[in-house]
mmCIF file of C-alpha atoms in Angstrom:
data_model
loop_
_atom_site.group_PDB
_atom_site.id
_atom_site.type_symbol
_atom_site.label_atom_id
_atom_site.label_comp_id
_atom_site.label_asym_id
_atom_site.label_seq_id
_atom_site.Cartn_x
_atom_site.Cartn_y
_atom_site.Cartn_z
ATOM 1 C CA UNK S 1 177.461 105.104 177.799
ATOM 2 C CA UNK S 2 177.518 105.004 174.205
ATOM 3 C CA UNK S 3 178.087 102.807 171.647
ATOM 4 C CA UNK S 4 180.015 103.559 168.455
ATOM 5 C CA UNK S 5 178.286 101.324 165.596
ATOM 6 C CA UNK S 6 180.614 98.985 162.958
ATOM 7 C CA UNK S 7 180.212 96.915 160.139
ATOM 8 C CA UNK S 8 180.770 93.631 160.057
ATOM 9 C CA UNK S 9 180.468 91.111 157.150
ATOM 10 C CA UNK S 10 177.204 93.192 156.608
ATOM 11 C CA UNK S 11 176.630 93.148 160.196
ATOM 12 C CA UNK S 12 175.423 96.722 161.871
ATOM 13 C CA UNK S 13 177.489 96.119 165.833
ATOM 14 C CA UNK S 14 177.611 97.905 168.606
ATOM 15 C CA UNK S 15 180.649 98.365 170.646
ATOM 16 C CA UNK S 16 180.777 99.561 174.325
ATOM 17 C CA UNK S 17 182.922 101.963 175.857
ATOM 18 C CA UNK S 18 182.360 98.785 178.529
ATOM 19 C CA UNK S 19 184.789 96.188 176.356
ATOM 20 C CA UNK S 20 181.395 94.490 174.519
ATOM 21 C CA UNK S 21 180.482 94.035 171.804
ATOM 22 C CA UNK S 22 176.515 94.706 171.230
ATOM 23 C CA UNK S 23 174.837 92.666 168.072
ATOM 24 C CA UNK S 24 171.139 94.268 167.800
ATOM 25 C CA UNK S 25 169.446 92.278 165.585
ATOM 26 C CA UNK S 26 170.167 88.976 168.324
ATOM 27 C CA UNK S 27 170.023 90.529 170.970
ATOM 28 C CA UNK S 28 173.488 89.383 171.999
ATOM 29 C CA UNK S 29 175.808 90.508 173.719
ATOM 30 C CA UNK S 30 179.715 89.335 173.235
ATOM 31 C CA UNK S 31 183.002 89.639 175.766
ATOM 32 C CA UNK S 32 186.234 88.466 175.153
ATOM 33 C CA UNK S 33 189.609 87.494 178.175
ATOM 34 C CA UNK S 34 187.412 87.392 181.878
ATOM 35 C CA UNK S 35 190.282 85.391 183.226
ATOM 36 C CA UNK S 36 188.564 85.291 186.166
ATOM 37 C CA UNK S 37 190.254 83.118 189.096
ATOM 38 C CA UNK S 38 193.490 84.823 187.595
ATOM 39 C CA UNK S 39 194.796 85.612 190.555
ATOM 40 C CA UNK S 40 194.362 82.342 192.835
ATOM 41 C CA UNK S 41 196.181 81.012 189.713
ATOM 42 C CA UNK S 42 198.847 82.671 190.668
ATOM 43 C CA UNK S 43 198.354 82.287 194.603
ATOM 44 C CA UNK S 44 198.143 78.493 193.868
ATOM 45 C CA UNK S 45 201.742 78.879 191.998
ATOM 46 C CA UNK S 46 203.429 81.671 194.973
ATOM 47 C CA UNK S 47 203.260 84.666 193.617
ATOM 48 C CA UNK S 48 200.582 86.482 195.802
ATOM 49 C CA UNK S 49 198.139 89.017 193.917
ATOM 50 C CA UNK S 50 194.806 90.455 195.694
ATOM 51 C CA UNK S 51 192.011 88.072 195.351
ATOM 52 C CA UNK S 52 189.755 90.861 193.707
ATOM 53 C CA UNK S 53 190.133 90.321 190.607
ATOM 54 C CA UNK S 54 186.506 87.753 190.218
ATOM 55 C CA UNK S 55 184.887 90.332 192.569
ATOM 56 C CA UNK S 56 186.484 93.045 190.335
ATOM 57 C CA UNK S 57 184.947 92.100 187.463
ATOM 58 C CA UNK S 58 182.339 90.801 187.851
ATOM 59 C CA UNK S 59 181.794 94.488 188.900
ATOM 60 C CA UNK S 60 181.751 95.293 185.751
ATOM 61 C CA UNK S 61 180.024 92.387 183.677
ATOM 62 C CA UNK S 62 177.016 91.902 186.020
ATOM 63 C CA UNK S 63 175.862 96.326 184.867
ATOM 64 C CA UNK S 64 176.384 95.623 181.445
ATOM 65 C CA UNK S 65 174.110 92.264 181.261
ATOM 66 C CA UNK S 66 171.618 94.848 183.494
ATOM 67 C CA UNK S 67 171.477 97.313 180.741
ATOM 68 C CA UNK S 68 171.399 95.300 177.567
ATOM 69 C CA UNK S 69 169.186 92.376 178.790
ATOM 70 C CA UNK S 70 170.548 90.010 175.533
ATOM 71 C CA UNK S 71 168.827 86.514 174.335
ATOM 72 C CA UNK S 72 171.798 85.778 173.550
ATOM 73 C CA UNK S 73 175.448 86.055 174.963
ATOM 74 C CA UNK S 74 179.003 84.597 173.404
ATOM 75 C CA UNK S 75 182.095 84.475 176.336
ATOM 76 C CA UNK S 76 185.186 84.277 173.488
ATOM 77 C CA UNK S 77 187.663 82.124 175.621
ATOM 78 C CA UNK S 78 189.838 82.951 177.948
ATOM 79 C CA UNK S 79 186.861 83.179 180.615
ATOM 80 C CA UNK S 80 188.991 81.169 183.425
ATOM 81 C CA UNK S 81 192.118 81.694 184.161
ATOM 82 C CA UNK S 82 192.853 78.129 184.196
ATOM 83 C CA UNK S 83 191.241 74.546 183.240
ATOM 84 C CA UNK S 84 190.643 74.264 186.943
ATOM 85 C CA UNK S 85 189.267 77.914 187.502
ATOM 86 C CA UNK S 86 185.242 77.799 187.887
ATOM 87 C CA UNK S 87 186.019 75.496 190.789
ATOM 88 C CA UNK S 88 187.204 78.204 193.178
ATOM 89 C CA UNK S 89 184.838 81.141 192.129
ATOM 90 C CA UNK S 90 184.187 81.315 195.801
ATOM 91 C CA UNK S 91 180.712 80.938 196.328
ATOM 92 C CA UNK S 92 179.522 84.893 196.168
ATOM 93 C CA UNK S 93 180.702 85.215 193.337
ATOM 94 C CA UNK S 94 179.372 81.561 191.637
ATOM 95 C CA UNK S 95 175.489 83.006 192.818
ATOM 96 C CA UNK S 96 176.028 86.034 191.106
ATOM 97 C CA UNK S 97 177.267 85.020 188.032
ATOM 98 C CA UNK S 98 174.634 82.418 187.671
ATOM 99 C CA UNK S 99 171.514 84.920 188.945
ATOM 100 C CA UNK S 100 172.581 87.246 186.180
ATOM 101 C CA UNK S 101 172.830 84.606 183.253
ATOM 102 C CA UNK S 102 169.114 82.995 184.187
ATOM 103 C CA UNK S 103 167.344 83.150 181.085
ATOM 104 C CA UNK S 104 170.261 84.107 178.905
ATOM 105 C CA UNK S 105 171.543 81.560 176.138
ATOM 106 C CA UNK S 106 175.189 81.372 177.534
ATOM 107 C CA UNK S 107 178.017 80.191 174.907
ATOM 108 C CA UNK S 108 181.617 79.229 176.386
ATOM 109 C CA UNK S 109 183.895 79.817 173.728
ATOM 110 C CA UNK S 110 186.646 77.425 174.280
ATOM 111 C CA UNK S 111 190.473 79.291 175.095
ATOM 112 C CA UNK S 112 193.826 77.814 175.801
ATOM 113 C CA UNK S 113 193.479 78.556 179.671
ATOM 114 C CA UNK S 114 190.139 76.999 180.102
ATOM 115 C CA UNK S 115 189.740 74.647 177.292
ATOM 116 C CA UNK S 116 187.191 72.887 179.331
ATOM 117 C CA UNK S 117 184.103 73.631 179.982
ATOM 118 C CA UNK S 118 183.567 75.831 182.935
ATOM 119 C CA UNK S 119 182.288 72.995 185.914
ATOM 120 C CA UNK S 120 178.682 74.371 187.599
ATOM 121 C CA UNK S 121 177.773 76.887 185.230
ATOM 122 C CA UNK S 122 174.661 76.956 182.690
ATOM 123 C CA UNK S 123 175.268 76.972 178.825
ATOM 124 C CA UNK S 124 177.379 75.701 176.223
ATOM 125 C CA UNK S 125 180.508 75.076 175.597
ATOM 126 C CA UNK S 126 182.181 75.071 171.862
ATOM 127 C CA UNK S 127 184.942 75.795 170.170
ATOM 128 C CA UNK S 128 183.389 78.250 167.739
ATOM 129 C CA UNK S 129 180.673 79.360 166.658
ATOM 130 C CA UNK S 130 178.680 80.271 163.483
ATOM 131 C CA UNK S 131 175.947 83.109 163.658
ATOM 132 C CA UNK S 132 174.515 83.332 160.195
ATOM 133 C CA UNK S 133 177.738 85.405 158.427
ATOM 134 C CA UNK S 134 180.249 86.076 161.965
ATOM 135 C CA UNK S 135 182.213 83.441 163.400
ATOM 136 C CA UNK S 136 182.786 83.839 167.186
ATOM 137 C CA UNK S 137 186.337 82.502 168.631
ATOM 138 C CA UNK S 138 188.369 82.949 171.175
ATOM 139 C CA UNK S 139 191.897 82.664 167.989
ATOM 140 C CA UNK S 140 191.563 85.170 165.581
ATOM 141 C CA UNK S 141 192.721 82.619 161.842
ATOM 142 C CA UNK S 142 194.348 85.207 159.018
ATOM 143 C CA UNK S 143 192.156 86.106 156.386
ATOM 144 C CA UNK S 144 188.642 85.145 157.860
ATOM 145 C CA UNK S 145 185.908 87.110 157.213
ATOM 146 C CA UNK S 146 183.206 88.222 158.802
ATOM 147 C CA UNK S 147 185.566 86.488 162.114
ATOM 148 C CA UNK S 148 185.037 88.136 166.409
ATOM 149 C CA UNK S 149 187.627 87.097 168.188
ATOM 150 C CA UNK S 150 189.446 87.911 171.110
ATOM 151 C CA UNK S 151 193.177 86.618 172.815
ATOM 152 C CA UNK S 152 195.068 88.912 171.671
ATOM 153 C CA UNK S 153 194.205 92.260 174.006
ATOM 154 C CA UNK S 154 195.017 95.106 172.004
ATOM 155 C CA UNK S 155 195.353 98.265 173.043
ATOM 156 C CA UNK S 156 196.846 101.219 171.552
ATOM 157 C CA UNK S 157 197.834 104.465 171.971
ATOM 158 C CA UNK S 158 196.308 108.369 171.704
ATOM 159 C CA UNK S 159 197.984 110.861 171.125
ATOM 160 C CA UNK S 160 196.071 114.011 174.114
ATOM 161 C CA UNK S 161 196.950 117.597 175.293
ATOM 162 C CA UNK S 162 198.423 116.160 178.735
ATOM 163 C CA UNK S 163 201.080 113.741 176.490
ATOM 164 C CA UNK S 164 199.989 109.987 175.238
ATOM 165 C CA UNK S 165 197.748 107.807 176.894
ATOM 166 C CA UNK S 166 197.734 104.251 176.296
ATOM 167 C CA UNK S 167 193.570 102.377 177.017
ATOM 168 C CA UNK S 168 192.681 98.996 175.422
ATOM 169 C CA UNK S 169 190.357 98.861 172.614
ATOM 170 C CA UNK S 170 188.504 96.836 170.038
ATOM 171 C CA UNK S 171 189.878 97.035 166.470
ATOM 172 C CA UNK S 172 188.417 96.295 163.286
ATOM 173 C CA UNK S 173 188.380 96.853 159.588
ATOM 174 C CA UNK S 174 184.935 95.599 158.584
ATOM 175 C CA UNK S 175 185.965 92.476 157.967
ATOM 176 C CA UNK S 176 187.041 91.303 161.327
ATOM 177 C CA UNK S 177 186.171 92.734 165.267
ATOM 178 C CA UNK S 178 189.047 91.991 167.707
ATOM 179 C CA UNK S 179 187.864 92.408 171.021
ATOM 180 C CA UNK S 180 189.635 94.011 174.114
ATOM 181 C CA UNK S 181 190.553 91.732 176.744
ATOM 182 C CA UNK S 182 186.972 92.613 179.170
ATOM 183 C CA UNK S 183 189.751 91.496 182.822
ATOM 184 C CA UNK S 184 190.460 92.925 185.317
ATOM 185 C CA UNK S 185 193.578 91.333 185.526
ATOM 186 C CA UNK S 186 194.336 91.243 182.154
ATOM 187 C CA UNK S 187 197.622 92.984 180.409
ATOM 188 C CA UNK S 188 197.623 94.025 176.980
ATOM 189 C CA UNK S 189 199.150 93.479 173.151
ATOM 190 C CA UNK S 190 199.754 96.928 171.179
ATOM 191 C CA UNK S 191 198.256 97.063 168.100
ATOM 192 C CA UNK S 192 201.128 98.156 166.317
ATOM 193 C CA UNK S 193 202.323 94.840 167.381
ATOM 194 C CA UNK S 194 202.726 91.870 164.241
ATOM 195 C CA UNK S 195 200.994 89.283 165.810
ATOM 196 C CA UNK S 196 197.396 92.155 165.770
ATOM 197 C CA UNK S 197 198.910 94.387 163.103
ATOM 198 C CA UNK S 198 199.608 90.955 160.540
ATOM 199 C CA UNK S 199 196.078 90.928 160.999
ATOM 200 C CA UNK S 200 195.285 94.047 159.425
ATOM 201 C CA UNK S 201 197.632 93.840 156.229
ATOM 202 C CA UNK S 202 195.064 97.384 155.041
ATOM 203 C CA UNK S 203 194.750 98.870 158.363
ATOM 204 C CA UNK S 204 191.692 99.336 160.254
ATOM 205 C CA UNK S 205 190.711 101.719 162.988
ATOM 206 C CA UNK S 206 191.616 101.511 166.829
ATOM 207 C CA UNK S 207 188.216 101.870 169.516
ATOM 208 C CA UNK S 208 189.925 103.380 172.743
ATOM 209 C CA UNK S 209 187.932 102.804 175.616
ATOM 210 C CA UNK S 210 186.793 105.412 177.202
ATOM 211 C CA UNK S 211 185.026 106.287 180.641
ATOM 212 C CA UNK S 212 181.868 107.153 178.893
ATOM 213 C CA UNK S 213 182.510 107.069 175.105
ATOM 214 C CA UNK S 214 185.044 104.886 172.747
ATOM 215 C CA UNK S 215 187.564 107.096 170.873
ATOM 216 C CA UNK S 216 188.981 105.801 167.482
ATOM 217 C CA UNK S 217 191.956 107.104 165.280
ATOM 218 C CA UNK S 218 193.335 104.937 161.715
ATOM 219 C CA UNK S 219 195.399 101.784 161.938
ATOM 220 C CA UNK S 220 197.820 103.121 158.501
ATOM 221 C CA UNK S 221 197.832 99.820 156.747
ATOM 222 C CA UNK S 222 201.615 97.344 157.272
ATOM 223 C CA UNK S 223 204.593 99.164 155.560
ATOM 224 C CA UNK S 224 203.225 102.806 155.206
ATOM 225 C CA UNK S 225 202.860 105.613 157.440
ATOM 226 C CA UNK S 226 199.617 107.392 157.465
ATOM 227 C CA UNK S 227 198.540 110.322 160.115
ATOM 228 C CA UNK S 228 196.950 109.596 162.613
ATOM 229 C CA UNK S 229 193.312 111.558 164.004
ATOM 230 C CA UNK S 230 191.456 110.933 167.454
ATOM 231 C CA UNK S 231 187.779 110.900 166.795
ATOM 232 C CA UNK S 232 185.509 110.752 169.622
ATOM 233 C CA UNK S 233 182.643 108.012 169.697
ATOM 234 C CA UNK S 234 179.727 109.991 171.379
ATOM 235 C CA UNK S 235 180.549 112.628 171.938
ATOM 236 C CA UNK S 236 182.461 116.086 170.450
ATOM 237 C CA UNK S 237 185.769 117.503 171.306
ATOM 238 C CA UNK S 238 187.642 113.912 171.708
ATOM 239 C CA UNK S 239 191.373 115.372 171.844
ATOM 240 C CA UNK S 240 190.308 117.838 174.796
ATOM 241 C CA UNK S 241 187.971 114.578 176.240
ATOM 242 C CA UNK S 242 190.288 112.311 176.031
ATOM 243 C CA UNK S 243 192.846 114.556 178.754
ATOM 244 C CA UNK S 244 191.082 114.750 180.841
ATOM 245 C CA UNK S 245 188.483 112.087 180.859
ATOM 246 C CA UNK S 246 187.921 109.477 183.545
ATOM 247 C CA UNK S 247 189.270 105.851 181.676
ATOM 248 C CA UNK S 248 188.779 102.042 182.739
ATOM 249 C CA UNK S 249 191.755 100.737 184.458
ATOM 250 C CA UNK S 250 193.650 97.310 182.903
#
């Protein structure tokens, strides 16, 4: 898959079409909003969902870990759908996750869904993490610089020859980057929503997740109308390809 480079606070970061962020200089991988065990959380409340979200999410995460072989990984909060989610992991899923994280320095950032450290999993739990000029946190802070955050599950819509396509996306303006939700059972919030648009008053760029590449277009400043031009990161001919490409579900 072809990752797209961006620069935040002078640091070169790579946005991967899977939805993870890679910081090559630190050999650090960052992933947001897995919401593991969401299905079992809903089942406990009598709302039955297929109980396969954790396994599907891990099936996408583990190959990314093998691909990048990071020295460090930062989970940007809401890694579990509720505070007790880690206790409901199936034995096979827990074993696969523990094995995949072996030898990696793991940081669990507290989310609004999972404010407590995960029980029985390797790593350190923190409210946020500062590393050089970057700050990793769950909920973005207005006017922050050098911020890597999740929480809002950004999603954008791009025009194609076959009609509009809505996909999870990264959002960045060179001052911060907002990561898409990685979990199988996560929804999305449109980038035009005030909760996201208010973080990027001068506009920015959305990077839509494709099957093997990202597709980017500018986001207009608030109260402005800037024409949208879709670009491909990782290959030519973005608009025709976007109409026919196999996009990740989510």
